[in-house]
mmCIF file of C-alpha atoms and ligand atoms in Angstrom:
data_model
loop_
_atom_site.group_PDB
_atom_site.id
_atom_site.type_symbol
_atom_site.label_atom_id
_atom_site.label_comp_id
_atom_site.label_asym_id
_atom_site.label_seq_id
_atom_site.Cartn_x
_atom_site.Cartn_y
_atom_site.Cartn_z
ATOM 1 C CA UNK N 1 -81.563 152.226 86.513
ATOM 2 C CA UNK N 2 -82.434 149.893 89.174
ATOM 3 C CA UNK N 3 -84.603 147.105 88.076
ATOM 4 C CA UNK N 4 -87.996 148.620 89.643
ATOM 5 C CA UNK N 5 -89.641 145.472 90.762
ATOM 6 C CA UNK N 6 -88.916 145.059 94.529
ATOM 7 C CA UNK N 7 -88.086 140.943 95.474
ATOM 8 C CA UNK N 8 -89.893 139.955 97.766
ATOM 9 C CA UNK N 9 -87.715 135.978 99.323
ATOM 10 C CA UNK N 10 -88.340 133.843 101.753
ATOM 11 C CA UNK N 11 -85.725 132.115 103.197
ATOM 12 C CA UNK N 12 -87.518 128.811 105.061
ATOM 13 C CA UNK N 13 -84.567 127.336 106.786
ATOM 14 C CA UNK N 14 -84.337 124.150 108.142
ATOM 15 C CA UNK N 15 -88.213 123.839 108.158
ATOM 16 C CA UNK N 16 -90.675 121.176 106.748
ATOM 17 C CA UNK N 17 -91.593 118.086 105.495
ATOM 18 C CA UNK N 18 -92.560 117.047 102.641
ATOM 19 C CA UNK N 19 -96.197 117.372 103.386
ATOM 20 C CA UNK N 20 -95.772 120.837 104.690
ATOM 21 C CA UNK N 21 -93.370 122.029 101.704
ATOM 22 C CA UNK N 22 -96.495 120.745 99.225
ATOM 23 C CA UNK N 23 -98.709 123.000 101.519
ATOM 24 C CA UNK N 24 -96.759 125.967 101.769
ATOM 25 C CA UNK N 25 -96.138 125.592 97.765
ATOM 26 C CA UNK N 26 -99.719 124.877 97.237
ATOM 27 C CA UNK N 27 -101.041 127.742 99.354
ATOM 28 C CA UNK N 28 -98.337 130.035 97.951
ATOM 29 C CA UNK N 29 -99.201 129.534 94.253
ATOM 30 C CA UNK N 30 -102.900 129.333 94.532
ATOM 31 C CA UNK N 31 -102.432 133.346 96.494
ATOM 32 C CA UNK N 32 -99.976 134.330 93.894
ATOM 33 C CA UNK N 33 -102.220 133.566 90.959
ATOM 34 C CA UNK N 34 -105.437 134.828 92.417
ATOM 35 C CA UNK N 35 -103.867 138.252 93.730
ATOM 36 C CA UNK N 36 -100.623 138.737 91.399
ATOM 37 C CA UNK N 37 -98.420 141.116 94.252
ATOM 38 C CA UNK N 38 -96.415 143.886 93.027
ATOM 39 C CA UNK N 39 -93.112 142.397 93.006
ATOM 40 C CA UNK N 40 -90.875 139.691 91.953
ATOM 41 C CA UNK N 41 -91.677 136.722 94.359
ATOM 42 C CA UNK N 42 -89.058 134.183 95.729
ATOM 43 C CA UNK N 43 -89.018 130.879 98.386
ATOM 44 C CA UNK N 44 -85.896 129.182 99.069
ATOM 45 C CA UNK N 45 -86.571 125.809 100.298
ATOM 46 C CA UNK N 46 -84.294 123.327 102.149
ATOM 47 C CA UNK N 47 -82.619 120.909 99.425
ATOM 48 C CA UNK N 48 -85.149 118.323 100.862
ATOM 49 C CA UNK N 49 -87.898 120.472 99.440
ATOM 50 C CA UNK N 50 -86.872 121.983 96.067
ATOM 51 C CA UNK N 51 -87.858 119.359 93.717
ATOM 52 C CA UNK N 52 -91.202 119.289 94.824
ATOM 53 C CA UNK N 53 -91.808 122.654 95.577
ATOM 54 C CA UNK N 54 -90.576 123.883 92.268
ATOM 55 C CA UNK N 55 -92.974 121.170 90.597
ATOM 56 C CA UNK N 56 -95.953 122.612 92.417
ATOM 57 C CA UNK N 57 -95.094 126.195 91.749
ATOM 58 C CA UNK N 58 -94.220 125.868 87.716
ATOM 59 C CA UNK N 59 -95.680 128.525 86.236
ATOM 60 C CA UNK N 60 -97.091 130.531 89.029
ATOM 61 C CA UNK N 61 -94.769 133.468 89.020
ATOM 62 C CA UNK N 62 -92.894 132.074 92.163
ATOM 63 C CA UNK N 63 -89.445 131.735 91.781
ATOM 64 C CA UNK N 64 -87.272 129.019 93.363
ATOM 65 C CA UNK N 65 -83.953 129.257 94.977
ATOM 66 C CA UNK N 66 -81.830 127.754 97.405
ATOM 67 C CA UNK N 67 -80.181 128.349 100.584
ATOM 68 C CA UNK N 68 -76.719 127.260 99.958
ATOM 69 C CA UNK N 69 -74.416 125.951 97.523
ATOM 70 C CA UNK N 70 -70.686 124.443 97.063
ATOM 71 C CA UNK N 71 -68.051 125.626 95.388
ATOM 72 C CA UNK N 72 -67.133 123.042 93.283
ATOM 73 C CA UNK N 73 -69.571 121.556 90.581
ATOM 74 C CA UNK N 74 -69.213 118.070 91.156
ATOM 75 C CA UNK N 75 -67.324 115.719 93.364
ATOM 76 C CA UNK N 76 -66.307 113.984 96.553
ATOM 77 C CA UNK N 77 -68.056 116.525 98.538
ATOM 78 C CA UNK N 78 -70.043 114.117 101.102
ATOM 79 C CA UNK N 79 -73.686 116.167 102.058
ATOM 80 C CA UNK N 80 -72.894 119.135 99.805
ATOM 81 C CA UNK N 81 -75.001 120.389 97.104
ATOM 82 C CA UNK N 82 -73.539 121.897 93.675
ATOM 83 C CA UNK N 83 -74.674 124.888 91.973
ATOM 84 C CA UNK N 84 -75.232 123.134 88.542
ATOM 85 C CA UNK N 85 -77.763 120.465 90.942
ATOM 86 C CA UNK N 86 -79.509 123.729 92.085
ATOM 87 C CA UNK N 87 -79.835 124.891 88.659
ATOM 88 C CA UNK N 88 -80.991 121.164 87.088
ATOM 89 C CA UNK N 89 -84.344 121.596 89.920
ATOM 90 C CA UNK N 90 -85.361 125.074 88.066
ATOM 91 C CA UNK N 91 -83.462 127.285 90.466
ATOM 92 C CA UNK N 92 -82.649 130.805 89.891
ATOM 93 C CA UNK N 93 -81.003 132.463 92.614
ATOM 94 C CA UNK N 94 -78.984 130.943 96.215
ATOM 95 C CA UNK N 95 -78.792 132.605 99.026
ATOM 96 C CA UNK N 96 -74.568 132.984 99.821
ATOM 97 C CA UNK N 97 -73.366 133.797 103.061
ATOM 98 C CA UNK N 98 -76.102 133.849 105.194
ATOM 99 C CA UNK N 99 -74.914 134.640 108.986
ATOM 100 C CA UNK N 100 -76.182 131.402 110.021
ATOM 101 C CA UNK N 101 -73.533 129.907 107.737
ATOM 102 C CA UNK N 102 -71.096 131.885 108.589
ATOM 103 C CA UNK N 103 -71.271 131.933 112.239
ATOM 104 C CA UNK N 104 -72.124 128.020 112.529
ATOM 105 C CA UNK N 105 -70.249 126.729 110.061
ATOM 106 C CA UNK N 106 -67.721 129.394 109.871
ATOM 107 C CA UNK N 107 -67.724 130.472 106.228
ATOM 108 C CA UNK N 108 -65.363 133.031 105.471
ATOM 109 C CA UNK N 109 -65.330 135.935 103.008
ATOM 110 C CA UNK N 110 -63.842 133.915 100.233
ATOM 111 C CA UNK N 111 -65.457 130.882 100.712
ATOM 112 C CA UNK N 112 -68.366 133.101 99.841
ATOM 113 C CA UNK N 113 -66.876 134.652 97.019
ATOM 114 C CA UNK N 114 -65.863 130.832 95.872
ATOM 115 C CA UNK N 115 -69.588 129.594 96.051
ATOM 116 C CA UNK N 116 -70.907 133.133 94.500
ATOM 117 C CA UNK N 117 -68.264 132.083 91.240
ATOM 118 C CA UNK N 118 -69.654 128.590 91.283
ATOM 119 C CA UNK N 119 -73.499 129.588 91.347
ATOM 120 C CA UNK N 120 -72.896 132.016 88.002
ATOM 121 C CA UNK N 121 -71.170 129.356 86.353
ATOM 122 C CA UNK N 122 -74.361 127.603 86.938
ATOM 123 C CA UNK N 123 -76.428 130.624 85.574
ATOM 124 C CA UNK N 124 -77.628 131.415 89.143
ATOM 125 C CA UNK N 125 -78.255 134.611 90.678
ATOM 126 C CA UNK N 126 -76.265 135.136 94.223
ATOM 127 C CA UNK N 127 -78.360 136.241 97.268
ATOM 128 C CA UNK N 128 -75.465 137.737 99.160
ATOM 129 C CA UNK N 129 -76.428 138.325 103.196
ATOM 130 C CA UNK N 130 -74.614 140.471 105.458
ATOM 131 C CA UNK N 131 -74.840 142.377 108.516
ATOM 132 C CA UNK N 132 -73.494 143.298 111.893
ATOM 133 C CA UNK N 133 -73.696 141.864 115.080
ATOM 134 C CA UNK N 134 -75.312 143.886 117.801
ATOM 135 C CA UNK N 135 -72.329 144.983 119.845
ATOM 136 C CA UNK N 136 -70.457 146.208 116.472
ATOM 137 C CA UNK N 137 -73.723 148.351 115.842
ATOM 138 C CA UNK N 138 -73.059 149.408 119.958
ATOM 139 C CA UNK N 139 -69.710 150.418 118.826
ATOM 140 C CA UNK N 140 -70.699 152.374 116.290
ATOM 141 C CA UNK N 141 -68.895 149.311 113.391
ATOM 142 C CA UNK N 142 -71.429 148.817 111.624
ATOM 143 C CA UNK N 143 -70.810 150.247 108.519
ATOM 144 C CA UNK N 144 -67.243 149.105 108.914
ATOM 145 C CA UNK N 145 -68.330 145.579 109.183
ATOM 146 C CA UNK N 146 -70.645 145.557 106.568
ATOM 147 C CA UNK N 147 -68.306 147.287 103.952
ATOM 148 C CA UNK N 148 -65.241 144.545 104.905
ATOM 149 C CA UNK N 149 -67.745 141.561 104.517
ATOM 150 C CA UNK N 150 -69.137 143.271 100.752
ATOM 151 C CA UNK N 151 -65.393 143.735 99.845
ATOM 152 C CA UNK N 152 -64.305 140.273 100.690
ATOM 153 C CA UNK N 153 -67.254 138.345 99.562
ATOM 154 C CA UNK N 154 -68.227 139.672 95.712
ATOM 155 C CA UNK N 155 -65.868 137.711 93.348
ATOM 156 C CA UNK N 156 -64.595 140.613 90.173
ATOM 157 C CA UNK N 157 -66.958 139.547 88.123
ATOM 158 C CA UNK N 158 -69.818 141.184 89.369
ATOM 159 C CA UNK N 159 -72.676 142.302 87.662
ATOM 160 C CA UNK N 160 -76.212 143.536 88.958
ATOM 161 C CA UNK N 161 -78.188 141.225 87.327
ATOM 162 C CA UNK N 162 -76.717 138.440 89.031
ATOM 163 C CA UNK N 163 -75.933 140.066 92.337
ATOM 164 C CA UNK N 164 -78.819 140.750 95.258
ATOM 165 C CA UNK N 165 -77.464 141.736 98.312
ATOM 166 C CA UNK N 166 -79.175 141.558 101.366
ATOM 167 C CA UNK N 167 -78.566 143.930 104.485
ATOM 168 C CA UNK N 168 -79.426 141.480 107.127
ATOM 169 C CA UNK N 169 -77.918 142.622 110.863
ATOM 170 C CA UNK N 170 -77.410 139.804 112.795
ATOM 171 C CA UNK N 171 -79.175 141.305 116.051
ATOM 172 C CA UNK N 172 -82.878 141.537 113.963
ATOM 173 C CA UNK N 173 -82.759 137.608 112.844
ATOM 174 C CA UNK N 174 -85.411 136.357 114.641
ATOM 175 C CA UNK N 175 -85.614 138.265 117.278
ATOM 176 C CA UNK N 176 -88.725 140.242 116.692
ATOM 177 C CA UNK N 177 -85.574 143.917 116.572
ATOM 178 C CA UNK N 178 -85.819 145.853 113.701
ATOM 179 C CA UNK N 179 -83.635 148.820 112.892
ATOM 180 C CA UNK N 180 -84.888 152.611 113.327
ATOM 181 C CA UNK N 181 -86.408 153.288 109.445
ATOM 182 C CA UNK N 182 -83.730 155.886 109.260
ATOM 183 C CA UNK N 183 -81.161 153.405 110.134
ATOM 184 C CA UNK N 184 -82.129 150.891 107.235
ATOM 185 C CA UNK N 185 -82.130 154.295 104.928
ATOM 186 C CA UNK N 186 -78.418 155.369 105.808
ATOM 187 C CA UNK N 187 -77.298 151.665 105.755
ATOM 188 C CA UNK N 188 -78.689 151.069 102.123
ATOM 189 C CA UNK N 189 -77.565 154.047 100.852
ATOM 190 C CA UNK N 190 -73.731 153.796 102.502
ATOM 191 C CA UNK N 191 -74.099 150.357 100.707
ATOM 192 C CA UNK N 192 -74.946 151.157 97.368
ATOM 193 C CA UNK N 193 -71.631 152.874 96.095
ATOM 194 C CA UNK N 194 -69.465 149.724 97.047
ATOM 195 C CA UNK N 195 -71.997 147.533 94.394
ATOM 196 C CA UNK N 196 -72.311 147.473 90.813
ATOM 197 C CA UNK N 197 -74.961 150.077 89.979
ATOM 198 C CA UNK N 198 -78.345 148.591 89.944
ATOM 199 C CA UNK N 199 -77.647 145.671 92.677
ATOM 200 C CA UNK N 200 -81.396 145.264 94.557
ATOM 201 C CA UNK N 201 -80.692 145.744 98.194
ATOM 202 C CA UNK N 202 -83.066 144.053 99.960
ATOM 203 C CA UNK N 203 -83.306 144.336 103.989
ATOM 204 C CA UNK N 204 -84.064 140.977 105.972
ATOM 205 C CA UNK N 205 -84.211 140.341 109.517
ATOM 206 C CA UNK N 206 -87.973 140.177 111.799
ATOM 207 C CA UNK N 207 -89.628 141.364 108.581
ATOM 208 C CA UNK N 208 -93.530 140.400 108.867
ATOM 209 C CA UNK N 209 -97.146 141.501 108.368
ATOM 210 C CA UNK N 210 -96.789 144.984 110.345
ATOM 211 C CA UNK N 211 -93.841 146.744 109.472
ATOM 212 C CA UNK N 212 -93.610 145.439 106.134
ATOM 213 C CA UNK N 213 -94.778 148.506 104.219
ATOM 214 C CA UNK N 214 -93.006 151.117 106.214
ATOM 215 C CA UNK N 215 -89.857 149.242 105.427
ATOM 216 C CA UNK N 216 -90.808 148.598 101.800
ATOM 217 C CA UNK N 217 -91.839 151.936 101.422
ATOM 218 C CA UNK N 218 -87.913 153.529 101.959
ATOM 219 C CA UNK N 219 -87.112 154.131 98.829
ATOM 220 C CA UNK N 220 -83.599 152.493 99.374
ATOM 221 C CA UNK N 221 -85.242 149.233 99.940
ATOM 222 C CA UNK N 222 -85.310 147.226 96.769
ATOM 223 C CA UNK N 223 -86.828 144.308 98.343
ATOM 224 C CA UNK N 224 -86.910 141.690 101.648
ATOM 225 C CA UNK N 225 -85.821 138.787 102.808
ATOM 226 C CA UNK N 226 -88.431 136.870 104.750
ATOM 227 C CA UNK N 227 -87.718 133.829 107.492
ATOM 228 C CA UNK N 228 -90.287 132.931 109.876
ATOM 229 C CA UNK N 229 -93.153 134.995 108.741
ATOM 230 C CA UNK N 230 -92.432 133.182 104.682
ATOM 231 C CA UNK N 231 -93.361 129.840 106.442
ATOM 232 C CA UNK N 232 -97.120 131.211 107.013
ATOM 233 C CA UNK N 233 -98.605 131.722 103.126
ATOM 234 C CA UNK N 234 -101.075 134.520 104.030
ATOM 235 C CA UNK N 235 -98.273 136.351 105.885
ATOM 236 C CA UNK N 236 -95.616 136.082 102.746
ATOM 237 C CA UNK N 237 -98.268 137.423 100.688
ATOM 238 C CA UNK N 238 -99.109 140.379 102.767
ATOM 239 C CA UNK N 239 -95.728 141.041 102.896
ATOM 240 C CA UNK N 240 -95.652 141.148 99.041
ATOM 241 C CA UNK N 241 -98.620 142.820 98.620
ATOM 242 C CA UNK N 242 -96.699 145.263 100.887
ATOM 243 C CA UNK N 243 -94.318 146.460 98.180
ATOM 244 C CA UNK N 244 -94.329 149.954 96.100
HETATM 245 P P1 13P S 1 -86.464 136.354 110.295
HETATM 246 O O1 13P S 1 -87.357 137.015 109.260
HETATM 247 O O2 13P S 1 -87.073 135.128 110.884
HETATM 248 O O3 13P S 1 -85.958 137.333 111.279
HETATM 249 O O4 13P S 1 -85.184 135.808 109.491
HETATM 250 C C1 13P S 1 -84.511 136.657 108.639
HETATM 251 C C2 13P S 1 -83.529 135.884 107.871
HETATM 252 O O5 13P S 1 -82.549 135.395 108.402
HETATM 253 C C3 13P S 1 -83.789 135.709 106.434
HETATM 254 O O6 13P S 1 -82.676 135.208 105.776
#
């Protein structure tokens, strides 16, 4: 069985300050308690942020994750940030592979499935992202795409509690696209087999206010992952409140 909670993540980026993160955390818990949503709840700040944001959110049902992580646990590793660090500041889950990552700072296949060791050595859940770009949707590659970056990116070990994969094409980040409802369906469900059996599969990319229930309503979606519309509190929550 699939766990039955839907996850509901945002994903900030490389947004806020310190006063803003204490906001955002502030607003975000005080929501969450009044008006508990139907699902499992989840912000990933930047590294900058954690700390704090985890402080302010103890206890509120809002999990804390991060964005990235190294492979290694320690080291000479100048501006990286171990998965046993992530772990110390009351994470639970990193996002791996995120196409932001891998197109701007090229990270391959298996230097995802290096970091996605590292964060369950740390006791970590892996957020794993992929997606297509928009002309290997045109050519009709998705799928293909997809399937080679799931392949080459889950290390053996796998297991679902520790595995979330997010179906994020590259063409709907941030861009305001979303696929057809039928095209999120087939995706999901062409996904599924290649995971271990009750992986979440959440679906990311210009989720927001509007079209978060129809999307949270297939019943292939397990879940999304937010970006610009987690950054606005009341818009997260809708979003969450959004879920089956
Ligand atoms: P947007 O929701 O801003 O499109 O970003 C999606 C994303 O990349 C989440 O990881």
């Amino acid at each position: 069985m699939r766990e039955k909670r839907q996850l509901v993540a945002g994903n900030w980026k490389m947004n806020g300050l310190l006063e803003d993160g204490r906001a955002l955390a502030r607003d975000l818990g005080r929501l969450a308690r009044e008006n508990p949503p139907p699902c499992e709840l989840l912000v990933c700040p930047p590294a900058t942020l954690l700390f704090v944001v985890g402080e302010i959110l103890a206890g509120s049902g809002v999990a804390l994750g991060a964005q990235d992580c190294h492979a290694a646990p320690k080291g000479a590793h100048t501006g990286d940030v171990s998965a046993p660090m992530l772990a110390d500041l009351g994470c639970r889950y990193v996002i791996l592979g995120h196409s932001e990552r891998r197109s701007y700072h090229g990270e391959s296949n298996e230097a995802v499935r290096e970091k996605m060791v590292a964060a369950w050595e740390a006791g970590l859940a892996a957020i794993l992202c992929v997606g297509e770009r928009e002309e290997e949707r045109a050519s009709g590659r998705a799928f293909a795409v997809v399937k080679s970056q799931i392949q080459g990116s889950i290390a053996q070990s796998a297991a679902a509690p520790r595995l979330v994969l997010a179906y994020e094409p590259v063409w709907a980040i941030g861009t305001g696209l979303v696929p057809s409802m039928a095209d999120i369906s087939e995706m999901h469900a062409a996904i599924r087999p290649l995971l271990p059996s009750a992986t979440r599969i959440l679906y990311g990319g210009s989720v927001n206010p509007k079209n978060a229930a129809e999307i949270l309503a297939l019943s292939e979606v397990d879940g999304a992952l937010v970006g610009g519309a987690s950054l606005k509190a009341k818009d997260f929550m809708a979003i969450a409140g959004a879920c089956r």
